[in-house]
mmCIF file with all atom_site columns, C-alpha atoms and ligand atoms in Angstrom:
data_model
loop_
_atom_site.group_PDB
_atom_site.id
_atom_site.type_symbol
_atom_site.label_atom_id
_atom_site.label_alt_id
_atom_site.label_comp_id
_atom_site.label_asym_id
_atom_site.label_entity_id
_atom_site.label_seq_id
_atom_site.pdbx_PDB_ins_code
_atom_site.Cartn_x
_atom_site.Cartn_y
_atom_site.Cartn_z
_atom_site.occupancy
_atom_site.B_iso_or_equiv
_atom_site.pdbx_formal_charge
_atom_site.auth_seq_id
_atom_site.auth_comp_id
_atom_site.auth_asym_id
_atom_site.auth_atom_id
_atom_site.pdbx_PDB_model_num
ATOM   1   C  CA  . MET R 1 1   ? 0.000   0.000   0.000   1.00 96.00 ? 1   MET R CA  1
ATOM   2   C  CA  . ASP R 1 2   ? 2.735   2.449   -0.987  1.00 97.00 ? 2   ASP R CA  1
ATOM   3   C  CA  . GLY R 1 3   ? 2.378   6.032   -2.136  1.00 98.00 ? 3   GLY R CA  1
ATOM   4   C  CA  . ASN R 1 4   ? -0.191  7.447   0.281   1.00 98.00 ? 4   ASN R CA  1
ATOM   5   C  CA  . GLY R 1 5   ? 2.106   10.262  1.409   1.00 98.00 ? 5   GLY R CA  1
ATOM   6   C  CA  . ARG R 1 6   ? 3.020   11.303  -2.127  1.00 98.00 ? 6   ARG R CA  1
ATOM   7   C  CA  . TRP R 1 7   ? -0.612  11.164  -3.224  1.00 98.00 ? 7   TRP R CA  1
ATOM   8   C  CA  . ALA R 1 8   ? -1.477  13.679  -0.486  1.00 98.00 ? 8   ALA R CA  1
ATOM   9   C  CA  . ALA R 1 9   ? 1.606   15.835  -1.141  1.00 98.00 ? 9   ALA R CA  1
ATOM   10  C  CA  . GLN R 1 10  ? 0.621   16.129  -4.822  1.00 98.00 ? 10  GLN R CA  1
ATOM   11  C  CA  . ARG R 1 11  ? -2.586  17.791  -3.628  1.00 98.00 ? 11  ARG R CA  1
ATOM   12  C  CA  . GLY R 1 12  ? -0.912  19.941  -0.982  1.00 98.00 ? 12  GLY R CA  1
ATOM   13  C  CA  . TRP R 1 13  ? -2.641  17.932  1.747   1.00 98.00 ? 13  TRP R CA  1
ATOM   14  C  CA  . PRO R 1 14  ? -1.257  16.451  4.998   1.00 97.00 ? 14  PRO R CA  1
ATOM   15  C  CA  . ARG R 1 15  ? -0.001  12.850  4.748   1.00 96.00 ? 15  ARG R CA  1
ATOM   16  C  CA  . ILE R 1 16  ? -2.833  11.518  6.896   1.00 95.00 ? 16  ILE R CA  1
ATOM   17  C  CA  . LYS R 1 17  ? -5.312  12.387  4.153   1.00 97.00 ? 17  LYS R CA  1
ATOM   18  C  CA  . GLY R 1 18  ? -3.315  10.117  1.886   1.00 98.00 ? 18  GLY R CA  1
ATOM   19  C  CA  . HIS R 1 19  ? -3.586  7.309   4.414   1.00 96.00 ? 19  HIS R CA  1
ATOM   20  C  CA  . LYS R 1 20  ? -7.356  7.854   4.584   1.00 96.00 ? 20  LYS R CA  1
ATOM   21  C  CA  . ALA R 1 21  ? -7.618  7.639   0.803   1.00 97.00 ? 21  ALA R CA  1
ATOM   22  C  CA  . GLY R 1 22  ? -5.411  4.545   1.016   1.00 97.00 ? 22  GLY R CA  1
ATOM   23  C  CA  . VAL R 1 23  ? -7.970  2.834   3.221   1.00 96.00 ? 23  VAL R CA  1
ATOM   24  C  CA  . GLN R 1 24  ? -10.703 3.602   0.659   1.00 96.00 ? 24  GLN R CA  1
ATOM   25  C  CA  . ALA R 1 25  ? -8.515  1.920   -1.948  1.00 97.00 ? 25  ALA R CA  1
ATOM   26  C  CA  . ALA R 1 26  ? -8.107  -1.072  0.359   1.00 97.00 ? 26  ALA R CA  1
ATOM   27  C  CA  . GLN R 1 27  ? -11.909 -1.374  0.646   1.00 95.00 ? 27  GLN R CA  1
ATOM   28  C  CA  . ASP R 1 28  ? -12.190 -1.288  -3.140  1.00 96.00 ? 28  ASP R CA  1
ATOM   29  C  CA  . ILE R 1 29  ? -9.458  -3.867  -3.648  1.00 98.00 ? 29  ILE R CA  1
ATOM   30  C  CA  . LEU R 1 30  ? -11.013 -6.158  -1.058  1.00 97.00 ? 30  LEU R CA  1
ATOM   31  C  CA  . GLU R 1 31  ? -14.237 -6.232  -3.009  1.00 97.00 ? 31  GLU R CA  1
ATOM   32  C  CA  . ALA R 1 32  ? -12.575 -6.452  -6.447  1.00 98.00 ? 32  ALA R CA  1
ATOM   33  C  CA  . ALA R 1 33  ? -10.255 -9.290  -5.362  1.00 98.00 ? 33  ALA R CA  1
ATOM   34  C  CA  . SER R 1 34  ? -13.114 -11.258 -3.858  1.00 98.00 ? 34  SER R CA  1
ATOM   35  C  CA  . ASP R 1 35  ? -15.184 -10.775 -7.038  1.00 98.00 ? 35  ASP R CA  1
ATOM   36  C  CA  . LEU R 1 36  ? -12.213 -11.990 -9.141  1.00 98.00 ? 36  LEU R CA  1
ATOM   37  C  CA  . GLY R 1 37  ? -12.201 -15.232 -7.163  1.00 98.00 ? 37  GLY R CA  1
ATOM   38  C  CA  . ILE R 1 38  ? -8.830  -14.603 -5.534  1.00 98.00 ? 38  ILE R CA  1
ATOM   39  C  CA  . GLU R 1 39  ? -8.464  -16.913 -2.526  1.00 98.00 ? 39  GLU R CA  1
ATOM   40  C  CA  . HIS R 1 40  ? -5.865  -14.997 -0.523  1.00 98.00 ? 40  HIS R CA  1
ATOM   41  C  CA  . LEU R 1 41  ? -5.224  -11.266 -0.550  1.00 98.00 ? 41  LEU R CA  1
ATOM   42  C  CA  . THR R 1 42  ? -2.467  -9.747  1.552   1.00 98.00 ? 42  THR R CA  1
ATOM   43  C  CA  . LEU R 1 43  ? -2.102  -6.005  2.041   1.00 98.00 ? 43  LEU R CA  1
ATOM   44  C  CA  . TYR R 1 44  ? 1.069   -4.578  3.569   1.00 98.00 ? 44  TYR R CA  1
ATOM   45  C  CA  . ALA R 1 45  ? -0.227  -1.818  5.818   1.00 97.00 ? 45  ALA R CA  1
ATOM   46  C  CA  . PHE R 1 46  ? 2.514   -1.326  8.417   1.00 98.00 ? 46  PHE R CA  1
ATOM   47  C  CA  . SER R 1 47  ? 5.981   -2.857  8.630   1.00 98.00 ? 47  SER R CA  1
ATOM   48  C  CA  . THR R 1 48  ? 8.286   -3.502  11.562  1.00 98.00 ? 48  THR R CA  1
ATOM   49  C  CA  . GLU R 1 49  ? 10.394  -0.663  10.098  1.00 97.00 ? 49  GLU R CA  1
ATOM   50  C  CA  . ASN R 1 50  ? 7.517   1.847   9.952   1.00 98.00 ? 50  ASN R CA  1
ATOM   51  C  CA  . TRP R 1 51  ? 7.936   2.557   13.694  1.00 98.00 ? 51  TRP R CA  1
ATOM   52  C  CA  . LYS R 1 52  ? 10.838  4.785   12.616  1.00 98.00 ? 52  LYS R CA  1
ATOM   53  C  CA  . ARG R 1 53  ? 8.335   7.347   11.311  1.00 97.00 ? 53  ARG R CA  1
ATOM   54  C  CA  . PRO R 1 54  ? 7.486   10.466  13.346  1.00 97.00 ? 54  PRO R CA  1
ATOM   55  C  CA  . GLY R 1 55  ? 5.451   9.541   16.439  1.00 97.00 ? 55  GLY R CA  1
ATOM   56  C  CA  . LEU R 1 56  ? 2.464   11.588  15.351  1.00 96.00 ? 56  LEU R CA  1
ATOM   57  C  CA  . GLU R 1 57  ? 2.183   9.816   11.994  1.00 96.00 ? 57  GLU R CA  1
ATOM   58  C  CA  . VAL R 1 58  ? 2.439   6.402   13.689  1.00 97.00 ? 58  VAL R CA  1
ATOM   59  C  CA  . THR R 1 59  ? -0.253  7.380   16.223  1.00 97.00 ? 59  THR R CA  1
ATOM   60  C  CA  . MET R 1 60  ? -2.532  8.616   13.468  1.00 96.00 ? 60  MET R CA  1
ATOM   61  C  CA  . ILE R 1 61  ? -2.028  5.481   11.360  1.00 97.00 ? 61  ILE R CA  1
ATOM   62  C  CA  . MET R 1 62  ? -2.891  3.294   14.372  1.00 97.00 ? 62  MET R CA  1
ATOM   63  C  CA  . ALA R 1 63  ? -6.006  5.368   15.132  1.00 96.00 ? 63  ALA R CA  1
ATOM   64  C  CA  . LEU R 1 64  ? -7.059  5.191   11.486  1.00 96.00 ? 64  LEU R CA  1
ATOM   65  C  CA  . LEU R 1 65  ? -6.493  1.460   11.460  1.00 96.00 ? 65  LEU R CA  1
ATOM   66  C  CA  . ARG R 1 66  ? -8.794  0.958   14.452  1.00 96.00 ? 66  ARG R CA  1
ATOM   67  C  CA  . MET R 1 67  ? -11.501 3.118   12.929  1.00 92.00 ? 67  MET R CA  1
ATOM   68  C  CA  . TYR R 1 68  ? -11.413 1.366   9.585   1.00 92.00 ? 68  TYR R CA  1
ATOM   69  C  CA  . LEU R 1 69  ? -11.160 -2.172  10.939  1.00 94.00 ? 69  LEU R CA  1
ATOM   70  C  CA  . ARG R 1 70  ? -14.673 -1.561  12.272  1.00 91.00 ? 70  ARG R CA  1
ATOM   71  C  CA  . MET R 1 71  ? -15.828 -0.186  8.945   1.00 91.00 ? 71  MET R CA  1
ATOM   72  C  CA  . PHE R 1 72  ? -14.517 -3.276  7.126   1.00 94.00 ? 72  PHE R CA  1
ATOM   73  C  CA  . LEU R 1 73  ? -16.844 -5.644  8.980   1.00 95.00 ? 73  LEU R CA  1
ATOM   74  C  CA  . PRO R 1 74  ? -20.037 -5.190  6.877   1.00 95.00 ? 74  PRO R CA  1
ATOM   75  C  CA  . LYS R 1 75  ? -18.069 -5.861  3.675   1.00 95.00 ? 75  LYS R CA  1
ATOM   76  C  CA  . LEU R 1 76  ? -16.371 -8.896  5.218   1.00 97.00 ? 76  LEU R CA  1
ATOM   77  C  CA  . ARG R 1 77  ? -19.813 -10.181 6.155   1.00 97.00 ? 77  ARG R CA  1
ATOM   78  C  CA  . SER R 1 78  ? -21.543 -9.499  2.833   1.00 97.00 ? 78  SER R CA  1
ATOM   79  C  CA  . LYS R 1 79  ? -18.698 -11.077 0.834   1.00 97.00 ? 79  LYS R CA  1
ATOM   80  C  CA  . GLY R 1 80  ? -17.985 -13.905 3.286   1.00 98.00 ? 80  GLY R CA  1
ATOM   81  C  CA  . ILE R 1 81  ? -14.370 -12.775 3.647   1.00 98.00 ? 81  ILE R CA  1
ATOM   82  C  CA  . ARG R 1 82  ? -12.245 -14.111 6.511   1.00 98.00 ? 82  ARG R CA  1
ATOM   83  C  CA  . PHE R 1 83  ? -9.847  -11.695 8.205   1.00 98.00 ? 83  PHE R CA  1
ATOM   84  C  CA  . HIS R 1 84  ? -6.351  -12.620 9.349   1.00 98.00 ? 84  HIS R CA  1
ATOM   85  C  CA  . HIS R 1 85  ? -3.735  -10.421 10.990  1.00 98.00 ? 85  HIS R CA  1
ATOM   86  C  CA  . LEU R 1 86  ? -0.266  -11.101 9.622   1.00 98.00 ? 86  LEU R CA  1
ATOM   87  C  CA  . GLY R 1 87  ? 2.535   -9.901  11.866  1.00 98.00 ? 87  GLY R CA  1
ATOM   88  C  CA  . ALA R 1 88  ? 3.704   -9.631  15.447  1.00 98.00 ? 88  ALA R CA  1
ATOM   89  C  CA  . ALA R 1 89  ? 0.857   -8.846  17.835  1.00 97.00 ? 89  ALA R CA  1
ATOM   90  C  CA  . GLU R 1 90  ? 3.492   -8.112  20.495  1.00 95.00 ? 90  GLU R CA  1
ATOM   91  C  CA  . GLY R 1 91  ? 4.613   -4.535  20.062  1.00 94.00 ? 91  GLY R CA  1
ATOM   92  C  CA  . LEU R 1 92  ? 1.223   -3.264  18.862  1.00 98.00 ? 92  LEU R CA  1
ATOM   93  C  CA  . PRO R 1 93  ? -0.871  -0.992  21.096  1.00 97.00 ? 93  PRO R CA  1
ATOM   94  C  CA  . PRO R 1 94  ? -3.339  -3.103  23.172  1.00 97.00 ? 94  PRO R CA  1
ATOM   95  C  CA  . GLY R 1 95  ? -6.393  -1.548  21.459  1.00 97.00 ? 95  GLY R CA  1
ATOM   96  C  CA  . VAL R 1 96  ? -5.095  -2.414  17.994  1.00 98.00 ? 96  VAL R CA  1
ATOM   97  C  CA  . ARG R 1 97  ? -4.291  -5.972  19.087  1.00 98.00 ? 97  ARG R CA  1
ATOM   98  C  CA  . GLN R 1 98  ? -7.776  -6.315  20.481  1.00 98.00 ? 98  GLN R CA  1
ATOM   99  C  CA  . ASP R 1 99  ? -9.416  -5.032  17.294  1.00 97.00 ? 99  ASP R CA  1
ATOM   100 C  CA  . LEU R 1 100 ? -7.320  -7.284  15.048  1.00 98.00 ? 100 LEU R CA  1
ATOM   101 C  CA  . ALA R 1 101 ? -8.084  -10.349 17.176  1.00 98.00 ? 101 ALA R CA  1
ATOM   102 C  CA  . GLY R 1 102 ? -11.742 -9.328  17.399  1.00 97.00 ? 102 GLY R CA  1
ATOM   103 C  CA  . LEU R 1 103 ? -12.120 -9.078  13.636  1.00 98.00 ? 103 LEU R CA  1
ATOM   104 C  CA  . GLU R 1 104 ? -10.446 -12.476 13.218  1.00 98.00 ? 104 GLU R CA  1
ATOM   105 C  CA  . ALA R 1 105 ? -12.913 -13.995 15.690  1.00 98.00 ? 105 ALA R CA  1
ATOM   106 C  CA  . GLN R 1 106 ? -15.933 -12.291 14.099  1.00 98.00 ? 106 GLN R CA  1
ATOM   107 C  CA  . THR R 1 107 ? -15.059 -13.554 10.614  1.00 98.00 ? 107 THR R CA  1
ATOM   108 C  CA  . ALA R 1 108 ? -13.566 -16.944 11.543  1.00 98.00 ? 108 ALA R CA  1
ATOM   109 C  CA  . GLY R 1 109 ? -16.373 -18.977 9.958   1.00 96.00 ? 109 GLY R CA  1
ATOM   110 C  CA  . HIS R 1 110 ? -16.471 -17.059 6.675   1.00 98.00 ? 110 HIS R CA  1
ATOM   111 C  CA  . PRO R 1 111 ? -16.067 -19.359 3.668   1.00 98.00 ? 111 PRO R CA  1
ATOM   112 C  CA  . GLY R 1 112 ? -14.703 -16.921 1.053   1.00 98.00 ? 112 GLY R CA  1
ATOM   113 C  CA  . MET R 1 113 ? -11.428 -15.169 0.381   1.00 98.00 ? 113 MET R CA  1
ATOM   114 C  CA  . VAL R 1 114 ? -8.942  -14.758 3.211   1.00 98.00 ? 114 VAL R CA  1
ATOM   115 C  CA  . PHE R 1 115 ? -7.848  -11.167 3.714   1.00 98.00 ? 115 PHE R CA  1
ATOM   116 C  CA  . HIS R 1 116 ? -4.460  -10.999 5.416   1.00 98.00 ? 116 HIS R CA  1
ATOM   117 C  CA  . LEU R 1 117 ? -3.609  -7.559  6.726   1.00 98.00 ? 117 LEU R CA  1
ATOM   118 C  CA  . ALA R 1 118 ? 0.099   -7.158  7.453   1.00 98.00 ? 118 ALA R CA  1
ATOM   119 C  CA  . VAL R 1 119 ? 0.469   -4.901  10.486  1.00 98.00 ? 119 VAL R CA  1
ATOM   120 C  CA  . ASN R 1 120 ? 3.769   -4.807  12.358  1.00 98.00 ? 120 ASN R CA  1
ATOM   121 C  CA  . TYR R 1 121 ? 4.959   -7.299  9.758   1.00 98.00 ? 121 TYR R CA  1
ATOM   122 C  CA  . GLY R 1 122 ? 8.585   -7.983  8.936   1.00 98.00 ? 122 GLY R CA  1
ATOM   123 C  CA  . SER R 1 123 ? 9.736   -11.017 7.004   1.00 98.00 ? 123 SER R CA  1
ATOM   124 C  CA  . ARG R 1 124 ? 13.074  -11.328 8.797   1.00 98.00 ? 124 ARG R CA  1
ATOM   125 C  CA  . LEU R 1 125 ? 11.375  -11.214 12.203  1.00 98.00 ? 125 LEU R CA  1
ATOM   126 C  CA  . GLU R 1 126 ? 8.926   -13.875 11.014  1.00 98.00 ? 126 GLU R CA  1
ATOM   127 C  CA  . LEU R 1 127 ? 11.806  -16.133 9.892   1.00 98.00 ? 127 LEU R CA  1
ATOM   128 C  CA  . VAL R 1 128 ? 13.740  -15.630 13.128  1.00 98.00 ? 128 VAL R CA  1
ATOM   129 C  CA  . GLN R 1 129 ? 10.648  -16.494 15.164  1.00 98.00 ? 129 GLN R CA  1
ATOM   130 C  CA  . ALA R 1 130 ? 10.073  -19.620 13.048  1.00 98.00 ? 130 ALA R CA  1
ATOM   131 C  CA  . ALA R 1 131 ? 13.693  -20.690 13.619  1.00 98.00 ? 131 ALA R CA  1
ATOM   132 C  CA  . ARG R 1 132 ? 13.259  -20.165 17.365  1.00 98.00 ? 132 ARG R CA  1
ATOM   133 C  CA  . ARG R 1 133 ? 10.125  -22.300 17.308  1.00 98.00 ? 133 ARG R CA  1
ATOM   134 C  CA  . CYS R 1 134 ? 12.042  -25.118 15.607  1.00 98.00 ? 134 CYS R CA  1
ATOM   135 C  CA  . VAL R 1 135 ? 14.504  -25.019 18.526  1.00 98.00 ? 135 VAL R CA  1
ATOM   136 C  CA  . GLU R 1 136 ? 11.732  -24.794 21.139  1.00 98.00 ? 136 GLU R CA  1
ATOM   137 C  CA  . ASP R 1 137 ? 10.012  -27.778 19.525  1.00 98.00 ? 137 ASP R CA  1
ATOM   138 C  CA  . GLY R 1 138 ? 13.228  -29.758 19.914  1.00 98.00 ? 138 GLY R CA  1
ATOM   139 C  CA  . LEU R 1 139 ? 13.777  -30.430 16.206  1.00 98.00 ? 139 LEU R CA  1
ATOM   140 C  CA  . ALA R 1 140 ? 16.981  -32.246 15.251  1.00 98.00 ? 140 ALA R CA  1
ATOM   141 C  CA  . PRO R 1 141 ? 19.071  -30.486 12.559  1.00 98.00 ? 141 PRO R CA  1
ATOM   142 C  CA  . LEU R 1 142 ? 17.819  -32.798 9.807   1.00 98.00 ? 142 LEU R CA  1
ATOM   143 C  CA  . GLU R 1 143 ? 14.229  -32.211 10.871  1.00 98.00 ? 143 GLU R CA  1
ATOM   144 C  CA  . VAL R 1 144 ? 14.578  -28.501 10.076  1.00 98.00 ? 144 VAL R CA  1
ATOM   145 C  CA  . THR R 1 145 ? 13.193  -28.806 6.562   1.00 98.00 ? 145 THR R CA  1
ATOM   146 C  CA  . GLU R 1 146 ? 11.525  -26.267 4.281   1.00 98.00 ? 146 GLU R CA  1
ATOM   147 C  CA  . GLU R 1 147 ? 8.163   -27.688 5.341   1.00 98.00 ? 147 GLU R CA  1
ATOM   148 C  CA  . ALA R 1 148 ? 9.032   -27.553 9.054   1.00 98.00 ? 148 ALA R CA  1
ATOM   149 C  CA  . LEU R 1 149 ? 10.040  -23.909 8.766   1.00 98.00 ? 149 LEU R CA  1
ATOM   150 C  CA  . ALA R 1 150 ? 7.041   -22.952 6.612   1.00 98.00 ? 150 ALA R CA  1
ATOM   151 C  CA  . ARG R 1 151 ? 4.699   -24.512 9.188   1.00 98.00 ? 151 ARG R CA  1
ATOM   152 C  CA  . ARG R 1 152 ? 6.100   -22.136 11.809  1.00 98.00 ? 152 ARG R CA  1
ATOM   153 C  CA  . LEU R 1 153 ? 5.706   -18.932 9.818   1.00 98.00 ? 153 LEU R CA  1
ATOM   154 C  CA  . TRP R 1 154 ? 2.741   -16.612 10.400  1.00 98.00 ? 154 TRP R CA  1
ATOM   155 C  CA  . THR R 1 155 ? 1.537   -17.744 6.968   1.00 98.00 ? 155 THR R CA  1
ATOM   156 C  CA  . ALA R 1 156 ? 1.377   -21.425 7.983   1.00 98.00 ? 156 ALA R CA  1
ATOM   157 C  CA  . GLY R 1 157 ? -1.114  -23.205 5.747   1.00 97.00 ? 157 GLY R CA  1
ATOM   158 C  CA  . VAL R 1 158 ? -1.365  -20.299 3.286   1.00 98.00 ? 158 VAL R CA  1
ATOM   159 C  CA  . PRO R 1 159 ? -0.159  -20.977 -0.292  1.00 98.00 ? 159 PRO R CA  1
ATOM   160 C  CA  . ASP R 1 160 ? 2.955   -19.233 -1.622  1.00 98.00 ? 160 ASP R CA  1
ATOM   161 C  CA  . VAL R 1 161 ? 2.566   -15.826 -3.246  1.00 98.00 ? 161 VAL R CA  1
ATOM   162 C  CA  . ASP R 1 162 ? 1.564   -15.998 -6.925  1.00 98.00 ? 162 ASP R CA  1
ATOM   163 C  CA  . LEU R 1 163 ? 1.462   -12.296 -7.706  1.00 98.00 ? 163 LEU R CA  1
ATOM   164 C  CA  . MET R 1 164 ? 3.264   -9.519  -5.834  1.00 98.00 ? 164 MET R CA  1
ATOM   165 C  CA  . ILE R 1 165 ? 2.083   -6.018  -6.720  1.00 98.00 ? 165 ILE R CA  1
ATOM   166 C  CA  . ARG R 1 166 ? 4.180   -3.008  -5.749  1.00 98.00 ? 166 ARG R CA  1
ATOM   167 C  CA  . THR R 1 167 ? 2.630   0.420   -6.216  1.00 98.00 ? 167 THR R CA  1
ATOM   168 C  CA  . SER R 1 168 ? 4.136   3.918   -6.446  1.00 98.00 ? 168 SER R CA  1
ATOM   169 C  CA  . GLY R 1 169 ? 7.059   3.073   -8.721  1.00 98.00 ? 169 GLY R CA  1
ATOM   170 C  CA  . GLU R 1 170 ? 9.284   1.613   -5.983  1.00 97.00 ? 170 GLU R CA  1
ATOM   171 C  CA  . LEU R 1 171 ? 11.496  -1.270  -7.067  1.00 97.00 ? 171 LEU R CA  1
ATOM   172 C  CA  . ARG R 1 172 ? 12.202  -3.095  -3.822  1.00 97.00 ? 172 ARG R CA  1
ATOM   173 C  CA  . ILE R 1 173 ? 10.660  -5.821  -1.670  1.00 97.00 ? 173 ILE R CA  1
ATOM   174 C  CA  . SER R 1 174 ? 10.938  -4.022  1.705   1.00 97.00 ? 174 SER R CA  1
ATOM   175 C  CA  . ASN R 1 175 ? 11.079  -7.082  3.983   1.00 98.00 ? 175 ASN R CA  1
ATOM   176 C  CA  . PHE R 1 176 ? 7.745   -8.412  2.690   1.00 98.00 ? 176 PHE R CA  1
ATOM   177 C  CA  . LEU R 1 177 ? 7.043   -12.170 2.429   1.00 98.00 ? 177 LEU R CA  1
ATOM   178 C  CA  . LEU R 1 178 ? 10.651  -12.954 1.464   1.00 98.00 ? 178 LEU R CA  1
ATOM   179 C  CA  . TRP R 1 179 ? 10.221  -16.710 1.932   1.00 98.00 ? 179 TRP R CA  1
ATOM   180 C  CA  . GLN R 1 180 ? 6.685   -16.918 0.559   1.00 98.00 ? 180 GLN R CA  1
ATOM   181 C  CA  . ALA R 1 181 ? 7.467   -14.909 -2.588  1.00 98.00 ? 181 ALA R CA  1
ATOM   182 C  CA  . ALA R 1 182 ? 10.358  -17.149 -3.702  1.00 97.00 ? 182 ALA R CA  1
ATOM   183 C  CA  . TYR R 1 183 ? 8.613   -17.765 -7.050  1.00 96.00 ? 183 TYR R CA  1
ATOM   184 C  CA  . ALA R 1 184 ? 6.156   -14.879 -7.090  1.00 98.00 ? 184 ALA R CA  1
ATOM   185 C  CA  . GLU R 1 185 ? 5.544   -12.941 -10.285 1.00 97.00 ? 185 GLU R CA  1
ATOM   186 C  CA  . PHE R 1 186 ? 6.173   -9.238  -9.778  1.00 98.00 ? 186 PHE R CA  1
ATOM   187 C  CA  . TYR R 1 187 ? 3.942   -6.481  -11.065 1.00 98.00 ? 187 TYR R CA  1
ATOM   188 C  CA  . LEU R 1 188 ? 5.356   -3.001  -10.645 1.00 98.00 ? 188 LEU R CA  1
ATOM   189 C  CA  . THR R 1 189 ? 3.272   0.065   -11.266 1.00 98.00 ? 189 THR R CA  1
ATOM   190 C  CA  . GLU R 1 190 ? 3.730   3.818   -10.982 1.00 98.00 ? 190 GLU R CA  1
ATOM   191 C  CA  . CYS R 1 191 ? 0.176   4.088   -9.704  1.00 98.00 ? 191 CYS R CA  1
ATOM   192 C  CA  . LEU R 1 192 ? 0.055   5.463   -6.151  1.00 98.00 ? 192 LEU R CA  1
ATOM   193 C  CA  . TRP R 1 193 ? -1.840  3.233   -3.721  1.00 98.00 ? 193 TRP R CA  1
ATOM   194 C  CA  . PRO R 1 194 ? -4.886  5.525   -3.252  1.00 98.00 ? 194 PRO R CA  1
ATOM   195 C  CA  . ASP R 1 195 ? -5.418  5.382   -7.043  1.00 98.00 ? 195 ASP R CA  1
ATOM   196 C  CA  . PHE R 1 196 ? -5.027  1.598   -7.205  1.00 98.00 ? 196 PHE R CA  1
ATOM   197 C  CA  . ARG R 1 197 ? -8.612  0.362   -7.542  1.00 98.00 ? 197 ARG R CA  1
ATOM   198 C  CA  . GLY R 1 198 ? -10.590 -2.448  -9.150  1.00 98.00 ? 198 GLY R CA  1
ATOM   199 C  CA  . PRO R 1 199 ? -9.621  -1.664  -12.780 1.00 98.00 ? 199 PRO R CA  1
ATOM   200 C  CA  . GLN R 1 200 ? -5.923  -1.484  -11.838 1.00 98.00 ? 200 GLN R CA  1
ATOM   201 C  CA  . LEU R 1 201 ? -6.156  -4.808  -9.987  1.00 98.00 ? 201 LEU R CA  1
ATOM   202 C  CA  . ARG R 1 202 ? -7.817  -6.447  -12.978 1.00 98.00 ? 202 ARG R CA  1
ATOM   203 C  CA  . GLU R 1 203 ? -5.055  -5.114  -15.239 1.00 98.00 ? 203 GLU R CA  1
ATOM   204 C  CA  . ALA R 1 204 ? -2.410  -6.605  -12.927 1.00 98.00 ? 204 ALA R CA  1
ATOM   205 C  CA  . VAL R 1 205 ? -4.179  -9.972  -12.841 1.00 98.00 ? 205 VAL R CA  1
ATOM   206 C  CA  . GLU R 1 206 ? -4.465  -9.960  -16.648 1.00 98.00 ? 206 GLU R CA  1
ATOM   207 C  CA  . ALA R 1 207 ? -0.727  -9.254  -16.941 1.00 98.00 ? 207 ALA R CA  1
ATOM   208 C  CA  . TYR R 1 208 ? -0.072  -12.102 -14.500 1.00 98.00 ? 208 TYR R CA  1
ATOM   209 C  CA  . ALA R 1 209 ? -2.196  -14.467 -16.590 1.00 96.00 ? 209 ALA R CA  1
ATOM   210 C  CA  . GLN R 1 210 ? 0.152   -13.856 -19.556 1.00 95.00 ? 210 GLN R CA  1
ATOM   211 C  CA  . ARG R 1 211 ? 3.241   -14.926 -17.618 1.00 94.00 ? 211 ARG R CA  1
ATOM   212 C  CA  . GLU R 1 212 ? 4.770   -18.332 -18.105 1.00 93.00 ? 212 GLU R CA  1
ATOM   213 C  CA  . ARG R 1 213 ? 5.722   -19.757 -14.727 1.00 87.00 ? 213 ARG R CA  1
ATOM   214 C  CA  . ARG R 1 214 ? 8.449   -22.366 -14.803 1.00 91.00 ? 214 ARG R CA  1
ATOM   215 C  CA  . PHE R 1 215 ? 9.470   -22.571 -11.123 1.00 93.00 ? 215 PHE R CA  1
ATOM   216 C  CA  . GLY R 1 216 ? 13.081  -23.210 -12.083 1.00 93.00 ? 216 GLY R CA  1
ATOM   217 C  CA  . GLY R 1 217 ? 12.165  -25.781 -14.760 1.00 94.00 ? 217 GLY R CA  1
ATOM   218 C  CA  . ILE R 1 218 ? 12.322  -25.150 -18.504 1.00 90.00 ? 218 ILE R CA  1
HETATM 219 C  C1  . IPE N 2 .   ? 2.290   3.594   2.585   1.00 67.46 ? 1   IPE N C1  1
HETATM 220 O  O1  . IPE N 2 .   ? 2.324   4.892   2.113   1.00 67.46 ? 1   IPE N O1  1
HETATM 221 C  C2  . IPE N 2 .   ? 1.488   3.433   3.842   1.00 67.46 ? 1   IPE N C2  1
HETATM 222 C  C3  . IPE N 2 .   ? 2.250   3.073   5.062   1.00 67.46 ? 1   IPE N C3  1
HETATM 223 C  C4  . IPE N 2 .   ? 3.484   2.638   5.089   1.00 67.46 ? 1   IPE N C4  1
HETATM 224 C  C5  . IPE N 2 .   ? 1.538   3.178   6.328   1.00 67.46 ? 1   IPE N C5  1
HETATM 225 P  P1  . IPE N 2 .   ? 3.556   5.821   2.453   1.00 67.46 ? 1   IPE N P1  1
HETATM 226 O  O2  . IPE N 2 .   ? 3.262   6.525   3.734   1.00 67.46 ? 1   IPE N O2  1
HETATM 227 O  O3  . IPE N 2 .   ? 4.820   5.018   2.449   1.00 67.46 ? 1   IPE N O3  1
HETATM 228 O  O4  . IPE N 2 .   ? 3.538   6.868   1.260   1.00 67.46 ? 1   IPE N O4  1
HETATM 229 P  P2  . IPE N 2 .   ? 4.814   7.534   0.562   1.00 67.46 ? 1   IPE N P2  1
HETATM 230 O  O5  . IPE N 2 .   ? 5.774   6.438   0.197   1.00 67.46 ? 1   IPE N O5  1
HETATM 231 O  O6  . IPE N 2 .   ? 5.407   8.490   1.540   1.00 67.46 ? 1   IPE N O6  1
HETATM 232 O  O7  . IPE N 2 .   ? 4.235   8.214   -0.636  1.00 67.46 ? 1   IPE N O7  1
HETATM 233 MG MG1 . MG  N 3 .   ? 6.361   4.690   1.155   1.00 67.46 ? 2   MG  N MG1 1
#
């Protein structure tokens, strides 16, 4: 969800207005992805590195997150979408943790798409925690397999990433799903996140459909 700040700056508005518009885009994408029949959608809302931002921006993002998590519920209900928080609950303000867990509980039985929202997510932290769990579980060195590690990630049971979309013209992965995106197809667009809506998602999925995936084969 990159480019909120620049979207606001282009209009001479404070950054928070960009984040608000970014949440509208997220609502749109949620609906469009579910209508396209996508089974898992992950949005990268806040990384373990985003705490470095000015305190006021972080506070406002967290407040916005709480407000909008509530607003998401009717759409999650009408579309049968299940919510999942991806990231470290430790380190998040208690109210945010509560809301994330609450939305997971309220949507647990939903049969449709799974919407993973990455908040306080960092791929390296996730991998370190998975490695620690292997040790805690008493695994012998040869038992530490790709499957054993994958089962201990926050994405346990979720398929690998097929399509990774990066908005706002940035050309980096920013500690996002490093393990899970090993064979992901990348789609890079100049479009700023608040302008990334249903038509843009459909364009990305169409581009993905043209790719030939070989997974290291020929
Ligand atoms: C992404 O938009 C949203 C968050 C990381 C919370 P940015 O805030 O990174 O927007 P730019 O990159 O400054 O335009
Ligand atoms: Mg950014």
